[in-house]
PDB file of C-alpha atoms in Angstrom:
ATOM      1  CA  MET A 130     -30.001  16.898  12.356  1.00 79.00           C
ATOM      2  CA  GLY A 131     -30.802  16.317   8.461  1.00 84.00           C
ATOM      3  CA  ALA A 132     -28.479  13.433   6.262  1.00 81.00           C
ATOM      4  CA  GLY A 133     -26.479  16.030   4.444  1.00 79.00           C
ATOM      5  CA  ALA A 134     -24.837  17.447   7.818  1.00 85.00           C
ATOM      6  CA  TRP A 135     -24.571  13.410   8.654  1.00 88.00           C
ATOM      7  CA  GLY A 136     -22.476  13.393   5.179  1.00 87.00           C
ATOM      8  CA  THR A 137     -20.029  16.228   6.613  1.00 85.00           C
ATOM      9  CA  ARG A 138     -19.495  14.606   9.727  1.00 90.00           C
ATOM     10  CA  LEU A 139     -18.381  10.991   7.990  1.00 90.00           C
ATOM     11  CA  THR A 140     -16.214  12.871   5.710  1.00 84.00           C
ATOM     12  CA  ARG A 141     -14.429  14.960   7.973  1.00 88.00           C
ATOM     13  CA  ALA A 142     -14.284  11.891  10.133  1.00 92.00           C
ATOM     14  CA  SER A 143     -13.502   9.469   7.258  1.00 92.00           C
ATOM     15  CA  GLY A 144     -10.374  10.568   6.586  1.00 93.00           C
ATOM     16  CA  PRO A 145      -8.666  10.373   9.427  1.00 95.00           C
ATOM     17  CA  VAL A 146      -9.584   6.852  10.028  1.00 96.00           C
ATOM     18  CA  LEU A 147      -8.158   6.107   6.421  1.00 96.00           C
ATOM     19  CA  ARG A 148      -4.959   7.648   6.709  1.00 97.00           C
ATOM     20  CA  TYR A 149      -3.986   5.688  10.276  1.00 97.00           C
ATOM     21  CA  ALA A 150      -5.916   2.765   8.954  1.00 97.00           C
ATOM     22  CA  LEU A 151      -3.572   2.699   5.625  1.00 98.00           C
ATOM     23  CA  VAL A 152      -0.831   3.795   8.145  1.00 98.00           C
ATOM     24  CA  LEU A 153      -1.638   0.955  10.455  1.00 98.00           C
ATOM     25  CA  ILE A 154      -1.230  -1.566   7.764  1.00 97.00           C
ATOM     26  CA  VAL A 155       1.341  -0.748   6.237  1.00 98.00           C
ATOM     27  CA  LEU A 156       3.525  -0.166   9.061  1.00 98.00           C
ATOM     28  CA  TRP A 157       2.497  -3.771  10.038  1.00 97.00           C
ATOM     29  CA  ILE A 158       3.303  -5.316   6.622  1.00 96.00           C
ATOM     30  CA  GLY A 159       6.664  -3.119   6.555  1.00 98.00           C
ATOM     31  CA  LEU A 160       8.089  -4.674  10.325  1.00 98.00           C
ATOM     32  CA  PHE A 161       6.687  -8.340   8.971  1.00 98.00           C
ATOM     33  CA  LYS A 162       9.134  -8.073   5.584  1.00 98.00           C
ATOM     34  CA  PHE A 163      11.771  -8.253   8.599  1.00 98.00           C
ATOM     35  CA  THR A 164      11.020 -12.009  10.161  1.00 98.00           C
ATOM     36  CA  PRO A 165      12.523 -14.931   8.119  1.00 98.00           C
ATOM     37  CA  SER A 166       8.525 -16.134   7.273  1.00 97.00           C
ATOM     38  CA  GLU A 167       7.670 -13.263   5.523  1.00 97.00           C
ATOM     39  CA  ALA A 168      10.997 -13.291   3.342  1.00 98.00           C
ATOM     40  CA  GLU A 169      10.522 -16.438   2.635  1.00 97.00           C
ATOM     41  CA  GLY A 170       6.659 -16.387   1.969  1.00 95.00           C
ATOM     42  CA  ILE A 171       7.544 -13.345  -0.803  1.00 96.00           C
ATOM     43  CA  GLU A 172      10.292 -14.800  -2.473  1.00 96.00           C
ATOM     44  CA  PRO A 173       7.868 -16.502  -5.449  1.00 95.00           C
ATOM     45  CA  LEU A 174       6.302 -13.331  -5.875  1.00 95.00           C
ATOM     46  CA  LEU A 175       9.696 -11.474  -6.401  1.00 97.00           C
ATOM     47  CA  ARG A 176      11.876 -14.184  -8.529  1.00 97.00           C
ATOM     48  CA  HIS A 177       8.977 -14.250 -10.899  1.00 97.00           C
ATOM     49  CA  SER A 178       8.483  -9.615 -10.868  1.00 97.00           C
ATOM     50  CA  PRO A 179       9.874  -8.224 -13.863  1.00 96.00           C
ATOM     51  CA  LEU A 180      10.206  -5.169 -10.779  1.00 95.00           C
ATOM     52  CA  LEU A 181      12.123  -6.779  -8.281  1.00 97.00           C
ATOM     53  CA  SER A 182      13.395  -9.992  -9.570  1.00 97.00           C
ATOM     54  CA  TRP A 183      16.795  -8.503  -9.758  1.00 97.00           C
ATOM     55  CA  MET A 184      17.579  -8.145  -6.115  1.00 98.00           C
ATOM     56  CA  TYR A 185      18.680 -11.777  -6.052  1.00 97.00           C
ATOM     57  CA  ALA A 186      20.950 -11.139  -7.850  1.00 97.00           C
ATOM     58  CA  VAL A 187      22.944  -8.454  -5.340  1.00 98.00           C
ATOM     59  CA  MET A 188      21.509  -9.737  -1.576  1.00 98.00           C
ATOM     60  CA  SER A 189      20.049 -12.388   0.009  1.00 98.00           C
ATOM     61  CA  VAL A 190      16.219 -13.568   0.197  1.00 98.00           C
ATOM     62  CA  ARG A 191      16.372 -12.176   3.763  1.00 98.00           C
ATOM     63  CA  SER A 192      17.671  -8.501   2.753  1.00 98.00           C
ATOM     64  CA  ALA A 193      15.372  -7.891  -0.327  1.00 98.00           C
ATOM     65  CA  SER A 194      13.294  -8.221   2.053  1.00 98.00           C
ATOM     66  CA  ALA A 195      14.570  -6.009   4.369  1.00 98.00           C
ATOM     67  CA  VAL A 196      15.148  -3.719   2.307  1.00 98.00           C
ATOM     68  CA  ILE A 197      11.511  -3.589   0.992  1.00 98.00           C
ATOM     69  CA  GLY A 198      10.054  -3.690   4.979  1.00 98.00           C
ATOM     70  CA  THR A 199      12.252  -0.523   5.298  1.00 98.00           C
ATOM     71  CA  ALA A 200      10.416   1.285   2.124  1.00 98.00           C
ATOM     72  CA  GLU A 201       7.375   0.493   3.346  1.00 98.00           C
ATOM     73  CA  VAL A 202       7.944   1.708   7.263  1.00 98.00           C
ATOM     74  CA  LEU A 203       8.999   4.836   5.743  1.00 98.00           C
ATOM     75  CA  ILE A 204       6.298   5.103   3.400  1.00 98.00           C
ATOM     76  CA  ALA A 205       3.789   4.308   6.514  1.00 98.00           C
ATOM     77  CA  LEU A 206       5.927   7.141   8.960  1.00 98.00           C
ATOM     78  CA  LEU A 207       5.893   9.516   5.441  1.00 98.00           C
ATOM     79  CA  ILE A 208       2.230   8.918   5.709  1.00 98.00           C
ATOM     80  CA  ALA A 209       1.845   9.258   9.624  1.00 98.00           C
ATOM     81  CA  LEU A 210       3.460  12.610   9.337  1.00 98.00           C
ATOM     82  CA  ARG A 211      -0.046  14.973   7.855  1.00 96.00           C
ATOM     83  CA  PRO A 212      -0.430  16.829  10.482  1.00 95.00           C
ATOM     84  CA  LEU A 213       2.640  18.022  10.487  1.00 96.00           C
ATOM     85  CA  SER A 214       3.569  17.738   6.935  1.00 97.00           C
ATOM     86  CA  PRO A 215       1.063  17.407   3.796  1.00 96.00           C
ATOM     87  CA  ARG A 216       4.149  17.085   1.515  1.00 97.00           C
ATOM     88  CA  LEU A 217       5.937  14.653   3.428  1.00 98.00           C
ATOM     89  CA  ALA A 218       2.213  13.533   4.127  1.00 98.00           C
ATOM     90  CA  ALA A 219       1.755  13.506  -0.008  1.00 97.00           C
ATOM     91  CA  ALA A 220       6.122  12.019  -0.316  1.00 98.00           C
ATOM     92  CA  GLY A 221       4.180   9.085   1.964  1.00 98.00           C
ATOM     93  CA  SER A 222       0.937   8.080  -0.366  1.00 98.00           C
ATOM     94  CA  ILE A 223       1.532   8.477  -3.332  1.00 98.00           C
ATOM     95  CA  GLY A 224       4.994   5.932  -2.240  1.00 98.00           C
ATOM     96  CA  ALA A 225       1.745   4.258  -1.011  1.00 98.00           C
ATOM     97  CA  ILE A 226       0.638   4.109  -4.459  1.00 98.00           C
ATOM     98  CA  GLY A 227       3.613   2.659  -6.169  1.00 98.00           C
ATOM     99  CA  MET A 228       3.831   0.023  -3.668  1.00 97.00           C
ATOM    100  CA  PHE A 229       0.472  -1.089  -4.107  1.00 97.00           C
ATOM    101  CA  LEU A 230       0.656  -0.729  -7.606  1.00 97.00           C
ATOM    102  CA  THR A 231       3.789  -3.256  -7.941  1.00 97.00           C
ATOM    103  CA  THR A 232       2.483  -5.720  -5.764  1.00 95.00           C
ATOM    104  CA  LEU A 233      -0.876  -5.661  -7.236  1.00 94.00           C
ATOM    105  CA  SER A 234       1.693  -6.718 -10.703  1.00 95.00           C
ATOM    106  CA  PHE A 235       2.111  -9.972  -9.357  1.00 94.00           C
ATOM    107  CA  LEU A 236      -1.332 -11.222 -10.324  1.00 92.00           C
ATOM    108  CA  PHE A 237      -0.064 -11.323 -13.739  1.00 92.00           C
ATOM    109  CA  THR A 238       4.085 -11.962 -12.746  1.00 94.00           C
ATOM    110  CA  THR A 239       3.063 -15.121 -10.686  1.00 93.00           C
ATOM    111  CA  PRO A 240       1.698 -18.119 -12.144  1.00 92.00           C
ATOM    112  CA  GLY A 241      -0.772 -19.795  -9.889  1.00 90.00           C
ATOM    113  CA  MET A 242      -2.331 -16.755  -9.202  1.00 89.00           C
ATOM    114  CA  PHE A 243      -5.830 -17.500 -10.253  1.00 89.00           C
ATOM    115  CA  LYS A 244      -7.700 -21.432 -11.207  1.00 88.00           C
ATOM    116  CA  VAL A 245     -10.823 -21.985 -12.179  1.00 89.00           C
ATOM    117  CA  VAL A 246     -14.081 -22.643  -9.802  1.00 90.00           C
ATOM    118  CA  ASP A 247     -17.400 -23.658 -11.434  1.00 93.00           C
ATOM    119  CA  GLY A 248     -16.303 -22.031 -14.656  1.00 89.00           C
ATOM    120  CA  LEU A 249     -15.724 -18.932 -12.979  1.00 89.00           C
ATOM    121  CA  PHE A 250     -11.774 -17.518 -13.296  1.00 84.00           C
ATOM    122  CA  VAL A 251     -10.914 -16.111  -9.161  1.00 87.00           C
ATOM    123  CA  PRO A 252      -7.922 -15.765  -7.323  1.00 86.00           C
ATOM    124  CA  SER A 253      -6.278 -18.610  -5.645  1.00 87.00           C
ATOM    125  CA  GLY A 254      -4.912 -18.622  -2.179  1.00 83.00           C
ATOM    126  CA  MET A 255      -1.749 -15.801  -2.690  1.00 82.00           C
ATOM    127  CA  GLY A 256      -3.965 -14.046  -5.494  1.00 84.00           C
ATOM    128  CA  SER A 257      -7.176 -13.711  -2.983  1.00 83.00           C
ATOM    129  CA  PHE A 258      -4.441 -12.278  -0.691  1.00 83.00           C
ATOM    130  CA  VAL A 259      -3.372  -9.681  -3.041  1.00 88.00           C
ATOM    131  CA  ILE A 260      -6.278  -8.282  -4.839  1.00 88.00           C
ATOM    132  CA  LYS A 261      -6.254  -7.258  -1.530  1.00 90.00           C
ATOM    133  CA  ASP A 262      -4.753  -4.211  -2.502  1.00 94.00           C
ATOM    134  CA  LEU A 263      -7.010  -2.766  -4.580  1.00 94.00           C
ATOM    135  CA  VAL A 264      -9.058  -1.185  -1.395  1.00 95.00           C
ATOM    136  CA  LEU A 265      -5.510  -0.250   0.283  1.00 97.00           C
ATOM    137  CA  LEU A 266      -4.663   1.520  -3.790  1.00 97.00           C
ATOM    138  CA  GLY A 267      -7.526   3.151  -3.123  1.00 96.00           C
ATOM    139  CA  ALA A 268      -6.698   4.805  -0.394  1.00 96.00           C
ATOM    140  CA  ALA A 269      -3.525   5.669  -0.868  1.00 97.00           C
ATOM    141  CA  LEU A 270      -5.209   7.812  -4.259  1.00 97.00           C
ATOM    142  CA  TRP A 271      -7.208   9.394  -1.832  1.00 96.00           C
ATOM    143  CA  LEU A 272      -4.541  10.126   0.774  1.00 96.00           C
ATOM    144  CA  ALA A 273      -2.557  11.594  -1.767  1.00 96.00           C
ATOM    145  CA  GLY A 274      -5.118  13.579  -2.741  1.00 95.00           C
ATOM    146  CA  GLU A 275      -6.048  15.482   0.127  1.00 94.00           C
ATOM    147  CA  ALA A 276      -2.502  15.734   1.124  1.00 95.00           C
ATOM    148  CA  LEU A 277      -1.187  17.484  -2.152  1.00 95.00           C
ATOM    149  CA  THR A 278      -4.499  19.841  -2.175  1.00 94.00           C
ATOM    150  CA  ALA A 279      -3.500  20.438   1.799  1.00 93.00           C
ATOM    151  CA  ALA A 280       0.215  21.444   0.834  1.00 93.00           C
ATOM    152  CA  ALA A 281      -1.464  23.421  -1.760  1.00 90.00           C
ATOM    153  CA  GLY A 282      -2.707  25.820   0.398  1.00 84.00           C
ATOM    154  CA  PRO A 283      -6.734  27.068   0.197  1.00 72.00           C
ATOM    155  CA  ARG A 284      -5.284  30.085  -2.351  1.00 65.00           C
ATOM    156  CA  ALA A 285      -4.895  26.654  -5.042  1.00 57.00           C
ATOM    157  CA  VAL A 286      -8.350  24.760  -3.946  1.00 51.00           C
ATOM    158  CA  GLU A 287     -10.033  28.563  -4.573  1.00 55.00           C
ATOM    159  CA  ALA A 288      -8.230  28.565  -8.123  1.00 56.00           C
ATOM    160  CA  ALA A 289      -9.689  25.677  -9.185  1.00 52.00           C
TER     161      ALA A 289
END
């Protein structure tokens, strides 16, 4: 089997692996938002966020975390529906894009996300945790494109 055939097989296998890995990660992240430790852990990020700090004016720390967790679980379930509905999976993937862009914004809104080590500007503790969302954002972007292409059908792909 040549390199091209292996490449095709790997490309075909990568979509489902990427999809369900993202589903599992987002589902875990979402379910963890229902725990007291995660609600307290994300509080500094949300308090400094121009996008999300309003939540604490209208609900408790635990309630805000639960609302976010509910959205994340819904996003994961929508992405998982790809075999049944590419349109719903596309909506879930687009939701994940918004979710990861929001969490990446914490790098710029939360004090202490970076530090200087040996003259190099690097992410600090929580910053290191948040920066991994760049890879997850890439996965969500790819999955959104794949699901939107599938939802449009073969004729739309031919027209492009």
